[in-house]
Short mmCIF file of C-alpha atoms and ligand atoms in Angstrom, two decimals:
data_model
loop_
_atom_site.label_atom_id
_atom_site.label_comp_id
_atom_site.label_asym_id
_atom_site.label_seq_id
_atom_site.Cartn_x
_atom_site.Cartn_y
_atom_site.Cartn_z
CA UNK H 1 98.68 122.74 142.84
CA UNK H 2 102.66 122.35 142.57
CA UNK H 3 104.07 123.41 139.63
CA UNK H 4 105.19 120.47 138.27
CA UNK H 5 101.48 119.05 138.20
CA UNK H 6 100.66 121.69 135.96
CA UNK H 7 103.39 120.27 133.51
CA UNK H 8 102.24 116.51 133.38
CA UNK H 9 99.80 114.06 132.64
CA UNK H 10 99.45 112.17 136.02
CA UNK H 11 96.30 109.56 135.31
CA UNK H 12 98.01 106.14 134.92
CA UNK H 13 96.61 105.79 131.05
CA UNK H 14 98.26 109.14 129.83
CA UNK H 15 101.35 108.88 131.74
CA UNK H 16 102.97 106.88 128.26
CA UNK H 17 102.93 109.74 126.33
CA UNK H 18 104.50 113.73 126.87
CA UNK H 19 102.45 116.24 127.32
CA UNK H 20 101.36 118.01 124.06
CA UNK H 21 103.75 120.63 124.48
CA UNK H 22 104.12 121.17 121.05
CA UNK H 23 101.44 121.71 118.55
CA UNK H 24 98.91 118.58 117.05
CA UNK H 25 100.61 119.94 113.51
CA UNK H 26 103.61 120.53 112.63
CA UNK H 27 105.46 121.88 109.48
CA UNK H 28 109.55 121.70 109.32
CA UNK H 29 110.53 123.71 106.84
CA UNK H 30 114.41 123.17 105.50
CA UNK H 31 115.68 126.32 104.10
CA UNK H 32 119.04 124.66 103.64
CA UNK H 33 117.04 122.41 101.26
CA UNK H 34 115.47 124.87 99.47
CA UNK H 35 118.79 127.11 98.91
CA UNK H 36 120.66 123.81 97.85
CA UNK H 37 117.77 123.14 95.48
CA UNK H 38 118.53 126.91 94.09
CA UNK H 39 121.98 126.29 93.76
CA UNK H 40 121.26 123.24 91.96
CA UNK H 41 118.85 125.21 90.15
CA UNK H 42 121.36 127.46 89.35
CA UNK H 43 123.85 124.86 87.57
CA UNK H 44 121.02 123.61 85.74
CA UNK H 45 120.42 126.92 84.20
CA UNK H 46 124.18 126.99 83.55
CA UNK H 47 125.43 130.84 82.10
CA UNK H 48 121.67 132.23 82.57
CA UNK H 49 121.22 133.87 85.77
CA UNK H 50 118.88 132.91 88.28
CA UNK H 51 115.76 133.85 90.07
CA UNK H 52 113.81 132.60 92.77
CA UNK H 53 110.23 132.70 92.24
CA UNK H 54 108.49 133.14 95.83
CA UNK H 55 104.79 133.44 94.90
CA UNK H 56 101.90 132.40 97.37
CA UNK H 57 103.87 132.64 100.35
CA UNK H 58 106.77 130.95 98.54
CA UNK H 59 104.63 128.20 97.64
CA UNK H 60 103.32 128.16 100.99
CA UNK H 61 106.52 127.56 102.90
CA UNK H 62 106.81 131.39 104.06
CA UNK H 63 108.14 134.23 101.99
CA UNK H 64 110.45 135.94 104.97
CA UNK H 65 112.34 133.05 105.81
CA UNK H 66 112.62 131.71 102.06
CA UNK H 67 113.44 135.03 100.72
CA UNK H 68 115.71 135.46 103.05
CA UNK H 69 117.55 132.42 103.03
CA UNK H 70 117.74 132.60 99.12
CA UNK H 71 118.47 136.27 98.85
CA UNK H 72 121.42 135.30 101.96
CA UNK H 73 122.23 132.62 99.38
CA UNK H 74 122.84 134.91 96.51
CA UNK H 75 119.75 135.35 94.57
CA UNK H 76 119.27 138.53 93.24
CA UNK H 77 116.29 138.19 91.39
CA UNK H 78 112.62 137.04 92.86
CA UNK H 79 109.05 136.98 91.00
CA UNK H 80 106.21 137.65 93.07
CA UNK H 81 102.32 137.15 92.02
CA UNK H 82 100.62 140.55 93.64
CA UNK H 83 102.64 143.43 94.90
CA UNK H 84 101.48 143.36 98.56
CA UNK H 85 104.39 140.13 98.16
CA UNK H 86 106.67 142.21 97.21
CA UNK H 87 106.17 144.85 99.98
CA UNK H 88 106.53 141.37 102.49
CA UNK H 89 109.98 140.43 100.58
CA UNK H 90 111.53 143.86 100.09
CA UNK H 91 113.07 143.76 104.15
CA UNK H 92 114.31 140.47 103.20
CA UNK H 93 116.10 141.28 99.86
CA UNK H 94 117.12 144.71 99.86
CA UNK H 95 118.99 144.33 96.95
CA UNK H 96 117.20 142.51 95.26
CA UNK H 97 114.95 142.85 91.71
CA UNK H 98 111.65 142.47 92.62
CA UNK H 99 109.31 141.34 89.84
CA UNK H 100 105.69 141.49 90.08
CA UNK H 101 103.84 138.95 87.38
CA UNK H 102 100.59 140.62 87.41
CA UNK H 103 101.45 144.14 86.45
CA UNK H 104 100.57 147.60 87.93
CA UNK H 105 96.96 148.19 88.25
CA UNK H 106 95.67 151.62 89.13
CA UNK H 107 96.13 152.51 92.55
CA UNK H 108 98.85 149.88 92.80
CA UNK H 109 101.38 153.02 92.49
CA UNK H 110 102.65 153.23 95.91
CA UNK H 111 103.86 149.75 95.95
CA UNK H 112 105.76 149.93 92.85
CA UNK H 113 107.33 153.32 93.73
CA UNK H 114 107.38 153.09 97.63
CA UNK H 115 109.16 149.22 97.45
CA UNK H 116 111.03 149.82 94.44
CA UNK H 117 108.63 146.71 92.80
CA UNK H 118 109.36 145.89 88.82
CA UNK H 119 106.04 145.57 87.13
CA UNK H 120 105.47 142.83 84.00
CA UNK H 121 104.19 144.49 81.96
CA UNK H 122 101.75 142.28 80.30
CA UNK H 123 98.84 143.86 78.12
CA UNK H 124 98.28 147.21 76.01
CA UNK H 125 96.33 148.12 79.16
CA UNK H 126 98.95 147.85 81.16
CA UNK H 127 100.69 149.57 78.42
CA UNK H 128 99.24 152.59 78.24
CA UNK H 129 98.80 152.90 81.79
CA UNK H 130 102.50 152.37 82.52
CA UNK H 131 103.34 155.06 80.25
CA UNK H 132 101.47 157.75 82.26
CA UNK H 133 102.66 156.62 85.61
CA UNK H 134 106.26 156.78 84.33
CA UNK H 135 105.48 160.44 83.50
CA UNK H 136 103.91 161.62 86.58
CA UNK H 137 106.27 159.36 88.89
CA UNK H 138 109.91 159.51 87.33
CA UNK H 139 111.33 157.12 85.60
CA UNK H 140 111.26 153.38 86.76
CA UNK H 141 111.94 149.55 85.65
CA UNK H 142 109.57 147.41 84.18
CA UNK H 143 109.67 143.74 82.42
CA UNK H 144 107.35 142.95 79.76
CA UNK H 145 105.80 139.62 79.00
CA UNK H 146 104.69 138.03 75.75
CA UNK H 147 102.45 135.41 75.34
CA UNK H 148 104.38 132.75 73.15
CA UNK H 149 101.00 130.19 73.11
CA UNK H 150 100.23 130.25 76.95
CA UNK H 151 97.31 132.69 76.24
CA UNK H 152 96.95 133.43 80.07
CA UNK H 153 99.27 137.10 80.05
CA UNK H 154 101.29 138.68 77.80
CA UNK H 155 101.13 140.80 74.82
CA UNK H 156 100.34 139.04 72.06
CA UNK H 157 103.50 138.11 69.69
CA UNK H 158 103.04 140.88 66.72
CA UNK H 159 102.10 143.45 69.04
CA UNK H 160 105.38 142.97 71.38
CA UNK H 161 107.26 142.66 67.76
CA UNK H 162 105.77 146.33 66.87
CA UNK H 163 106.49 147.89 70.11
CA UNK H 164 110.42 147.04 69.90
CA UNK H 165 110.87 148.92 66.64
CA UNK H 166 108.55 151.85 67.62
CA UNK H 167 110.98 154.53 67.57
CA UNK H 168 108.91 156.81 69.51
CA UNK H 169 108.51 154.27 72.44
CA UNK H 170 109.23 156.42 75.46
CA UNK H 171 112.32 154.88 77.37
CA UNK H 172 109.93 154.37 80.53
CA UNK H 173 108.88 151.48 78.31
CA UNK H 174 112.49 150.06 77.73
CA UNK H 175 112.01 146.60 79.97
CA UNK H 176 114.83 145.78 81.90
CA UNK H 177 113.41 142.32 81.08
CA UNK H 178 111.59 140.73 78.53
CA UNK H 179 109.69 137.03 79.10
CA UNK H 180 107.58 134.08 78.35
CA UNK H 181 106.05 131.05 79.83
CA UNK H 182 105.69 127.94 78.57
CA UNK H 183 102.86 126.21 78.46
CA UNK H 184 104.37 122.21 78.12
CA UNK H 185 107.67 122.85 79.64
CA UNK H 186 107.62 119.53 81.80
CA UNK H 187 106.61 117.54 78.74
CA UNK H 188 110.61 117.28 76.96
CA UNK H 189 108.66 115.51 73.72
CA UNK H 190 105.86 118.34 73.54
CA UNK H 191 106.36 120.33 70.06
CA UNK H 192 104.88 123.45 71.25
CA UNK H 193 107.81 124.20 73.43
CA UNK H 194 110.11 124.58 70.55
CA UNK H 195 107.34 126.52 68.44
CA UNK H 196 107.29 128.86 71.90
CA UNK H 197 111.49 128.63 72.22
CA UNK H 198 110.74 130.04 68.43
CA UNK H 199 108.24 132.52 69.21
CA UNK H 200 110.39 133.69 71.87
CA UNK H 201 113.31 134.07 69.91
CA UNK H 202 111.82 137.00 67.79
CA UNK H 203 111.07 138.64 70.82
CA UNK H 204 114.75 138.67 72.41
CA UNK H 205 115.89 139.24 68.94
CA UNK H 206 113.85 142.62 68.62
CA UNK H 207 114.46 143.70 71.89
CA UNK H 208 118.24 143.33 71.47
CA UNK H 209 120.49 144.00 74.18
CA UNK H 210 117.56 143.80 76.78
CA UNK H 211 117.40 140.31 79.11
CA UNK H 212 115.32 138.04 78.23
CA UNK H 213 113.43 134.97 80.34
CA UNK H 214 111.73 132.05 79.25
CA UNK H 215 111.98 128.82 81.54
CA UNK H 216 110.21 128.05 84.63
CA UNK H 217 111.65 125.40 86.57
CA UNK H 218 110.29 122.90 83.96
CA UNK H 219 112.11 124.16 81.30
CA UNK H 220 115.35 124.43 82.74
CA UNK H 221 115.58 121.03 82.07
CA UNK H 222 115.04 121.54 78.56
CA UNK H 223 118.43 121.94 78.00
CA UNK H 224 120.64 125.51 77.56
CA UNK H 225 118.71 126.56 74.55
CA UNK H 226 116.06 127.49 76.55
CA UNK H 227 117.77 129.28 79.43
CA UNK H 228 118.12 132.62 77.71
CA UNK H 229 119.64 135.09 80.57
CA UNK H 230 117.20 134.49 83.40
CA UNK H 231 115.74 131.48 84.38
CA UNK H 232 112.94 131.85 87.09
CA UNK H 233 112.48 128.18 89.11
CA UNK H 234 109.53 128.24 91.65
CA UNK H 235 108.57 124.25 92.63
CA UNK H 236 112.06 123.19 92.02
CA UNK H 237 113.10 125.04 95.17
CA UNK H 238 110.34 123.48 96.92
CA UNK H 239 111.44 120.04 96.30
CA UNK H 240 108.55 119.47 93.71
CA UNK H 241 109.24 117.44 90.72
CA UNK H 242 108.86 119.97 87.69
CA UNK H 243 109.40 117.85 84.33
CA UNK H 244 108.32 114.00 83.54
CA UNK H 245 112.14 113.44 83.24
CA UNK H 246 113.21 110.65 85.57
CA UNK H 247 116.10 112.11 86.99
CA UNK H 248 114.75 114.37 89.51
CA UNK H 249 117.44 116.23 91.88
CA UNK H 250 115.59 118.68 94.10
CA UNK H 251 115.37 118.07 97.84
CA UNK H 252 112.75 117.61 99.96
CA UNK H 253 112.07 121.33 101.74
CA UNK H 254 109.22 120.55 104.07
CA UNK H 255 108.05 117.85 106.55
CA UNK H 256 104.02 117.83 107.32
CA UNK H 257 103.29 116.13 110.47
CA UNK H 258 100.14 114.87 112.75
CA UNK H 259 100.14 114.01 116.05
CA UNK H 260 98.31 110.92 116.59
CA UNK H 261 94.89 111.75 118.56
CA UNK H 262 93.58 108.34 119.35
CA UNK H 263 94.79 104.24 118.65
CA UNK H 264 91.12 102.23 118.16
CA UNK H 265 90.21 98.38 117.23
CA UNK H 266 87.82 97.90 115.11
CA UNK H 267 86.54 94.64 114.35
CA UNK H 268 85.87 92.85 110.81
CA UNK H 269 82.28 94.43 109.09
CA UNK H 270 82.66 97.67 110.64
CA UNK H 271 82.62 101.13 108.61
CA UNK H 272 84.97 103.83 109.27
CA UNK H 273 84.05 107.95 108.97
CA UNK H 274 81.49 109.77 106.71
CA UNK H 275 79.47 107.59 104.78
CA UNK H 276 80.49 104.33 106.57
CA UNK H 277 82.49 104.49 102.59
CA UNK H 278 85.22 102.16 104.36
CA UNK H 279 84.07 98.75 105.68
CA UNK H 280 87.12 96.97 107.91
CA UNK H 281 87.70 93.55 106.25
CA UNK H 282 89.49 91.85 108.87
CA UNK H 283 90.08 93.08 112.89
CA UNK H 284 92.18 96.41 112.26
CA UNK H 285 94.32 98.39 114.34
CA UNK H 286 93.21 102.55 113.49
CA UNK H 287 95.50 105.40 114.26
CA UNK H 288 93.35 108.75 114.09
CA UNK H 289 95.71 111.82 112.85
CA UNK H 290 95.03 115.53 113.59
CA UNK H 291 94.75 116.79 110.37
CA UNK H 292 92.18 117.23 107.68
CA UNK H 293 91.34 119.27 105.04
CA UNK H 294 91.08 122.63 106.81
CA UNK H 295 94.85 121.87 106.87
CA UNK H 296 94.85 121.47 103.57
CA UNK H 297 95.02 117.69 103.51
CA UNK H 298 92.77 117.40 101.45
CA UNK H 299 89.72 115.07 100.88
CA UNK H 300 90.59 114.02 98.13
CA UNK H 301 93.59 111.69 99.48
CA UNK H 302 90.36 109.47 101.37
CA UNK H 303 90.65 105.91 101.40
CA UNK H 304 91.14 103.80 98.24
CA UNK H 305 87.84 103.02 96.90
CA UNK H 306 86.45 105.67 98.82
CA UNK H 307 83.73 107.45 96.80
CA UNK H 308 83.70 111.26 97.19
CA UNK H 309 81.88 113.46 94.57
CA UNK H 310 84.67 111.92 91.76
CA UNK H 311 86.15 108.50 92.42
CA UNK H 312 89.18 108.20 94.12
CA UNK H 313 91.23 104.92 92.87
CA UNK H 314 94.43 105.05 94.72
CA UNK H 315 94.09 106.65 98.16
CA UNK H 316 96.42 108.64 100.29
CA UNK H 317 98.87 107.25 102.85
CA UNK H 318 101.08 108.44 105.55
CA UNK H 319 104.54 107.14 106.97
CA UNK H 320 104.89 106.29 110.97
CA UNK H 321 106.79 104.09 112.71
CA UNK H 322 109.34 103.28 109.52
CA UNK H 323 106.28 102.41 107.49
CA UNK H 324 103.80 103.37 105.16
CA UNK H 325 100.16 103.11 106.27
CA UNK H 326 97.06 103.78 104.22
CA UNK H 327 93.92 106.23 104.72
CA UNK H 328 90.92 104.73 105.75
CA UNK H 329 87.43 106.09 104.76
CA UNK H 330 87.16 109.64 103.99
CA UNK H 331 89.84 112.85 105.23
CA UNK H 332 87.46 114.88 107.56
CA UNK H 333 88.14 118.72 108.31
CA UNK H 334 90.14 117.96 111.10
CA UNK H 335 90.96 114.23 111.58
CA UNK H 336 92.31 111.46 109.18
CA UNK H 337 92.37 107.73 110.21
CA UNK H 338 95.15 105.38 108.93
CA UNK H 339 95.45 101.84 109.31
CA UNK H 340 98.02 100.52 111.54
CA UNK H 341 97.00 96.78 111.70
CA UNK H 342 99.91 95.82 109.69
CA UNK H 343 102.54 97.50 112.35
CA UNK H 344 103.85 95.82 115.46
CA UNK H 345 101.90 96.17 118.43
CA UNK H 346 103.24 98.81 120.11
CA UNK H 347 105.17 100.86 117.10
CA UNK H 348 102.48 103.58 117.15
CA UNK H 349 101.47 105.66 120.35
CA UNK H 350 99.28 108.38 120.93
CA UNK H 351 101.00 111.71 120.76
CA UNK H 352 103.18 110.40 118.33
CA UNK H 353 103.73 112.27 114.76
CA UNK H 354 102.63 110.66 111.45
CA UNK H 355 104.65 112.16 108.21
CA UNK H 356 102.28 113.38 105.94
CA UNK H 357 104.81 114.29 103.66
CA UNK H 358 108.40 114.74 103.32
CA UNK H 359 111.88 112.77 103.44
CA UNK H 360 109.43 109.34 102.81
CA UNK H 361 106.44 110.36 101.16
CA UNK H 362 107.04 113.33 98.62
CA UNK H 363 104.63 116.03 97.62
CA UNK H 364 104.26 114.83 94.24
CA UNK H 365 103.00 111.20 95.67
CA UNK H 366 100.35 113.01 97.77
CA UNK H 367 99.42 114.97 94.93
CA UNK H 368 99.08 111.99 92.66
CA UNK H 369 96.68 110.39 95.17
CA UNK H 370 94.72 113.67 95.39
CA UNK H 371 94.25 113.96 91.69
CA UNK H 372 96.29 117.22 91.71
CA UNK H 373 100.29 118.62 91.60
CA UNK H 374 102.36 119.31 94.31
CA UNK H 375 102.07 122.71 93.58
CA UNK H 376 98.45 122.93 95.02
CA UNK H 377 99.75 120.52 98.29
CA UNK H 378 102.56 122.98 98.97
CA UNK H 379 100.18 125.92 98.60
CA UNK H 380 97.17 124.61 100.41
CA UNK H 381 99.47 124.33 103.70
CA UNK H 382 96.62 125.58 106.19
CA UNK H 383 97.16 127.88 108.69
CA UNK H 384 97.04 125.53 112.01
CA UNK H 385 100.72 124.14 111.25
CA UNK H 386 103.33 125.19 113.93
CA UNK H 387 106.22 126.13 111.81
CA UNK H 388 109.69 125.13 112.48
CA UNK H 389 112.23 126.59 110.05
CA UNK H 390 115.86 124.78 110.02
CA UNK H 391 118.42 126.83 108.71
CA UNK H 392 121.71 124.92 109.38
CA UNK H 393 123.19 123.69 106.37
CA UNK H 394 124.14 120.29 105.89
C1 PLP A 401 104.79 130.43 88.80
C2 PLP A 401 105.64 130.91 87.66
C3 PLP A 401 106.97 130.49 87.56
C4 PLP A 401 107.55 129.39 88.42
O1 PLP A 401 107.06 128.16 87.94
P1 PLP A 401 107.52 126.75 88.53
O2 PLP A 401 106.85 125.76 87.65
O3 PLP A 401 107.00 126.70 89.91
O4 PLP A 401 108.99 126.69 88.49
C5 PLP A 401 107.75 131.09 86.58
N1 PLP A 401 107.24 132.02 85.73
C6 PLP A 401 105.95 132.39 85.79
C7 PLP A 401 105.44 133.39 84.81
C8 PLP A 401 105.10 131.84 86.74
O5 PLP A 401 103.81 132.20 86.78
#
């Protein structure tokens, strides 16, 4: 066989399309978008300093590249969930803070000490174990969170109150930072963010002269009151709209694409996928997508009318050929069918790549039709996506 027989499709009916020399999924991800978007961030927050939250794989976009970019960028400070992040992001930002939101948990030690990892501090637990490492490891930073009326982590109010004006507090247990979360922060009408922005002013109060954090990327647009010295944006970054607000300035960061598999008629009164849920209600044009939710497209987005185990009203869509084109019958694990009737003839080809989302459909419309927040799109990214990262800024 010649070599260049290898490289091509030669049967007549293929010969329209490329070979599939690139993979069936695809997922751009624009790190000049997401360092804008922290710059942006940044004026937002205006005097408070701030972070870059790169949790869950930095929201599943990849925590090398996006630390890197960001940390390139400036950042200085980053929140991680678990510590084993931290150890991924340390070659990336040597610099930099590293926070770790779930605390230090014994046998968790070597991280902390080995990758020079802040812990938060966030129960009397944590508290008293803290304490002892400090004294058997030498001295190190830690942040310490209060729970303002999130009750996920934190120490409660009084008790945070208590240990500021403990005079015997070792000074292993003076935080470098001290924070909140708010529970509301992307509802701007909600009263319990100004009972927290209360709550959390006793706390930066008694812990004078230490840094304090309260605002997630939700309530930086709350307005300066609520930036304190640190704010700490995560699906801002990521081009995810975090409050109801209309005006909504982030970026897109990532483009999910499918090739198309397979272009099929099917004729008025015929069913389409599991359940023969979708019935075709005039002669349709199908384009069959490879991706599903073992991609983390999830099956949620099915058809409209689709039942699943809950009802789904709206449906998903994706965007091809300058249009939008709806889901038909249920997401499967590895192929989703859209309709295509409505397109010109020949506007969709095999081997072609349907946006799932990005610059025309954003996470937070795929979300919508999933019955969930961008956050959980963005995170579910599955693992079969060939990742492109762009890094040249616009
Ligand atoms: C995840 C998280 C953030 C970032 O939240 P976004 O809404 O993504 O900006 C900030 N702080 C804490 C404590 C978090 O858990």
């Amino acid at each position: 066989m010649r070599e260049e027989d290898e490289m091509t499709f030669s049967t007549d009916e293929t010969s329209e399309f490329e070979a599939f020399d690139t993979a069936a999924l695809r997922l751009t991800v624009d790190l000049a978008a997401i360092v804008d978007n922290w710059r942006t961030m940044a004026r937002l927050s205006g005097k408070a300093r701030t972070a870059a939250v790169v949790k869950a794989d930095a929201y599943g976009l990849g925590i090398e590249d996006v630390g890197q970019a960001l940390y390139h960028a400036g950042a200085r400070d980053f929140f991680v969930a678990v510590p084993s992040e931290g150890v991924s992001l340390r070659p990336y930002a040597p610099e930099a803070r590293i926070f770790v939101l779930s605390g230090i948990w014994p046998g968790q030690e070597g991280y902390f000490f080995g990758h020079d990892l802040v812990p938060v501090i966030a129960s009397e637990q944590q508290v008293a174990f803290w304490t002892g490492c400090v004294a058997e490891n030498g001295d190190h930073p830690c942040a310490l969170q209060v729970d303002t009326g999130f009750n996920r982590l934190g120490l409660p109010l009084d008790d945070a109150l208590e240990l500021a004006q403990d005079s015997s507090r070792p000074a292993s247990l003076s935080p470098v930072l001290v924070m909140s979360h708010l529970a509301c922060g992307d509802d701007p009408m909600s009263p319990m963010n100004r009972l927290q922005l209360e709550s959390f002013h006793k706390v930066s109060a008694a812990f004078e002269g230490i840094e304090s954090s309260l605002s997630a990327s939700a309530g930086i647009f709350l307005g300066s009151a609520y930036h304190f010295d640190l704010t700490r944006p995560g699906i801002g970054l990521y081009g995810g709209q975090a409050s109801t607000i209309a005006t909504h300035p982030m970026r897109p960061a990532a483009i999910a694409e499918a090739r198309i598999l397979q272009i099929r008629e099917a004729s008025i009164g015929e069913t389409v996928s599991y359940g023969g849920m979708h019935k075709v209600d005039r002669d349709s044009r199908l384009a069959v997508a490879s991706v599903g939710y073992a991609d983390g497209y999830m099956r949620n987005l099915s058809g409209a009318g689709v039942p699943l185990r809950d009802t789904v009203e709206a449906g998903g869509f994706g965007f091809i050929a300058g249009h939008r084109v709806p889901i038909v019958g249920r997401v499967t694990m590895d192929l989703t069918i859209f309709d295509i009737t409505e397109l010109p003839e020949n506007a969709v080809r095999v081997g072609d790549y349907i946006e799932l989302f990005g610059r025309n459909i954003t996470i937070d419309e795929v979300a919508r039709a999933a019955g969930t927040i961008g956050y959980e799109i963005l995170t579910g990214i599955g693992l079969r996506y060939e990742r492109n990262y762009q890094v040249e800024v616009e």
